[in-house]
PDB file of C-alpha atoms in Angstrom:
ATOM      1  CA  MET A 172      94.663 120.451 113.127  1.00  0.00           C
ATOM      2  CA  GLN A 173      91.047 121.488 112.650  1.00  0.00           C
ATOM      3  CA  ARG A 174      92.054 123.773 109.773  1.00  0.00           C
ATOM      4  CA  LEU A 175      93.852 120.897 108.018  1.00  0.00           C
ATOM      5  CA  ARG A 176      90.765 118.701 108.333  1.00  0.00           C
ATOM      6  CA  SER A 177      88.638 121.494 106.932  1.00  0.00           C
ATOM      7  CA  ASP A 178      91.047 122.004 104.008  1.00  0.00           C
ATOM      8  CA  LEU A 179      91.122 118.255 103.385  1.00  0.00           C
ATOM      9  CA  ALA A 180      87.316 118.106 103.337  1.00  0.00           C
ATOM     10  CA  VAL A 181      87.187 120.990 100.833  1.00  0.00           C
ATOM     11  CA  LEU A 182      89.786 119.292  98.639  1.00  0.00           C
ATOM     12  CA  HIS A 183      87.884 116.016  98.836  1.00  0.00           C
ATOM     13  CA  ASP A 184      84.656 117.714  97.726  1.00  0.00           C
ATOM     14  CA  GLN A 185      86.428 119.473  94.858  1.00  0.00           C
ATOM     15  CA  PHE A 186      88.020 116.211  93.748  1.00  0.00           C
ATOM     16  CA  ASN A 187      84.635 114.466  93.781  1.00  0.00           C
ATOM     17  CA  LYS A 188      83.104 117.265  91.675  1.00  0.00           C
ATOM     18  CA  LEU A 189      85.993 117.064  89.229  1.00  0.00           C
ATOM     19  CA  ASP A 190      85.690 113.281  89.054  1.00  0.00           C
ATOM     20  CA  THR A 191      81.963 113.576  88.322  1.00  0.00           C
ATOM     21  CA  GLN A 192      82.615 116.096  85.549  1.00  0.00           C
ATOM     22  CA  VAL A 193      85.292 113.870  84.006  1.00  0.00           C
ATOM     23  CA  HIS A 194      82.849 110.939  83.949  1.00  0.00           C
ATOM     24  CA  LEU A 195      80.134 113.100  82.353  1.00  0.00           C
ATOM     25  CA  VAL A 196      82.494 114.360  79.664  1.00  0.00           C
ATOM     26  CA  SER A 197      83.857 110.887  78.944  1.00  0.00           C
ATOM     27  CA  GLY A 198      80.316 109.548  78.603  1.00  0.00           C
ATOM     28  CA  LYS A 199      79.478 112.302  76.126  1.00  0.00           C
ATOM     29  CA  LEU A 200      82.673 111.546  74.192  1.00  0.00           C
ATOM     30  CA  VAL A 201      81.693 107.895  73.889  1.00  0.00           C
ATOM     31  CA  ILE A 202      78.280 108.903  72.539  1.00  0.00           C
ATOM     32  CA  LEU A 203      79.911 111.325  70.091  1.00  0.00           C
ATOM     33  CA  GLY A 204      82.341 108.633  68.943  1.00  0.00           C
ATOM     34  CA  ASP A 205      79.479 106.212  68.334  1.00  0.00           C
ATOM     35  CA  GLN A 206      77.615 108.834  66.297  1.00  0.00           C
ATOM     36  CA  LEU A 207      80.695 109.576  64.200  1.00  0.00           C
ATOM     37  CA  GLU A 208      81.255 105.875  63.582  1.00  0.00           C
ATOM     38  CA  ARG A 209      77.632 105.438  62.457  1.00  0.00           C
ATOM     39  CA  GLU A 210      78.067 108.340  60.031  1.00  0.00           C
ATOM     40  CA  SER A 211      81.386 107.187  58.586  1.00  0.00           C
ATOM     41  CA  LEU A 212      80.491 103.506  58.167  1.00  0.00           C
ATOM     42  CA  PRO A 213      78.133 103.983  55.171  1.00  0.00           C
ATOM     43  CA  ARG A 214      80.667 106.316  53.548  1.00  0.00           C
ATOM     44  CA  LYS A 215      83.378 103.700  53.976  1.00  0.00           C
ATOM     45  CA  ARG A 216      81.145 101.013  52.478  1.00  0.00           C
ATOM     46  CA  ILE A 217      80.386 103.248  49.492  1.00  0.00           C
ATOM     47  CA  GLU A 218      84.101 103.845  48.922  1.00  0.00           C
ATOM     48  CA  GLU A 219      84.811 100.108  49.129  1.00  0.00           C
ATOM     49  CA  ALA A 220      82.003  99.355  46.668  1.00  0.00           C
ATOM     50  CA  ARG A 221      83.318 102.035  44.295  1.00  0.00           C
ATOM     51  CA  ASP A 222      86.820 100.560  44.454  1.00  0.00           C
ATOM     52  CA  LEU A 223      85.447  97.079  43.812  1.00  0.00           C
ATOM     53  CA  ILE A 224      83.428  98.292  40.820  1.00  0.00           C
ATOM     54  CA  LEU A 225      86.490 100.034  39.380  1.00  0.00           C
ATOM     55  CA  GLU A 226      88.642  96.931  39.815  1.00  0.00           C
ATOM     56  CA  PHE A 227      85.985  94.731  38.222  1.00  0.00           C
ATOM     57  CA  TYR A 228      85.597  97.174  35.361  1.00  0.00           C
ATOM     58  CA  LYS A 229      89.378  97.217  34.830  1.00  0.00           C
ATOM     59  CA  PHE A 230      89.272  93.412  34.739  1.00  0.00           C
ATOM     60  CA  LEU A 231      86.570  93.521  32.084  1.00  0.00           C
ATOM     61  CA  GLY A 232      88.524  96.115  30.113  1.00  0.00           C
ATOM     62  CA  ALA A 233      91.673  93.994  30.195  1.00  0.00           C
ATOM     63  CA  GLY A 234      89.951  91.181  28.350  1.00  0.00           C
ATOM     64  CA  GLY A 235      88.584  89.398  31.367  1.00  0.00           C
ATOM     65  CA  GLY A 236      84.983  89.669  30.289  1.00  0.00           C
ATOM     66  CA  THR A 237      82.473  90.511  27.580  1.00  0.00           C
ATOM     67  CA  PHE A 238      83.218  94.237  27.457  1.00  0.00           C
ATOM     68  CA  ALA A 239      86.871  93.943  26.447  1.00  0.00           C
ATOM     69  CA  THR A 240      86.736  97.189  24.457  1.00  0.00           C
ATOM     70  CA  ALA A 241      86.295  99.270  27.602  1.00  0.00           C
ATOM     71  CA  ALA A 242      89.977  99.682  28.477  1.00  0.00           C
ATOM     72  CA  LEU A 243      90.966 101.777  31.485  1.00  0.00           C
ATOM     73  CA  ASN A 244      94.197 103.251  32.700  1.00  0.00           C
ATOM     74  CA  SER A 245      95.860 101.854  35.830  1.00  0.00           C
ATOM     75  CA  GLN A 246      94.050 104.239  38.197  1.00  0.00           C
ATOM     76  CA  GLY A 247      90.619 103.746  36.704  1.00  0.00           C
ATOM     77  CA  ASP A 248      89.075 106.721  34.925  1.00  0.00           C
ATOM     78  CA  GLU A 249      85.754 107.090  36.723  1.00  0.00           C
ATOM     79  CA  THR A 250      84.318 109.364  34.059  1.00  0.00           C
ATOM     80  CA  GLN A 251      84.971 106.775  31.383  1.00  0.00           C
ATOM     81  CA  VAL A 252      83.548 104.078  33.633  1.00  0.00           C
ATOM     82  CA  SER A 253      80.376 106.092  34.197  1.00  0.00           C
ATOM     83  CA  CYS A 254      79.924 106.784  30.481  1.00  0.00           C
ATOM     84  CA  ASN A 255      80.561 103.160  29.513  1.00  0.00           C
ATOM     85  CA  ILE A 256      78.219 101.831  32.178  1.00  0.00           C
ATOM     86  CA  LEU A 257      75.485 104.214  31.006  1.00  0.00           C
ATOM     87  CA  THR A 258      76.079 103.102  27.412  1.00  0.00           C
ATOM     88  CA  ILE A 259      75.894  99.437  28.385  1.00  0.00           C
ATOM     89  CA  TYR A 260      72.685  99.837  30.387  1.00  0.00           C
ATOM     90  CA  SER A 261      70.960 102.091  27.851  1.00  0.00           C
ATOM     91  CA  SER A 262      71.353  99.526  25.063  1.00  0.00           C
TER      92      SER A 262
END
C-alpha cells in the first residue's frame, strides 16, 4: 500500500510539472500569435488598399471618370497603372 502511495505521489508531481510546462508553452504561443497578427495586419491593409486603387482605376478607365483613356484589362495591369499614375502626377 505504501508503494502505491509513493507511486501516486510521483505521478502527481510529474503531472503537475507537465501541466506547468503546457501552460508556459500555451502562453508563449499566444504571444507569438499576437506578434504574427501585428505583422500581418499592415500587409493585409496594404493589399486591400492596392485592390481598391486598382478597382477605382479600372472604373476611371471604363469611362467612369476624367481619365477615360486609361483602359485596363479585367485583372488590372499594375504596371500600366503605375505608369499612368506617374504620368498623371508628373503633369
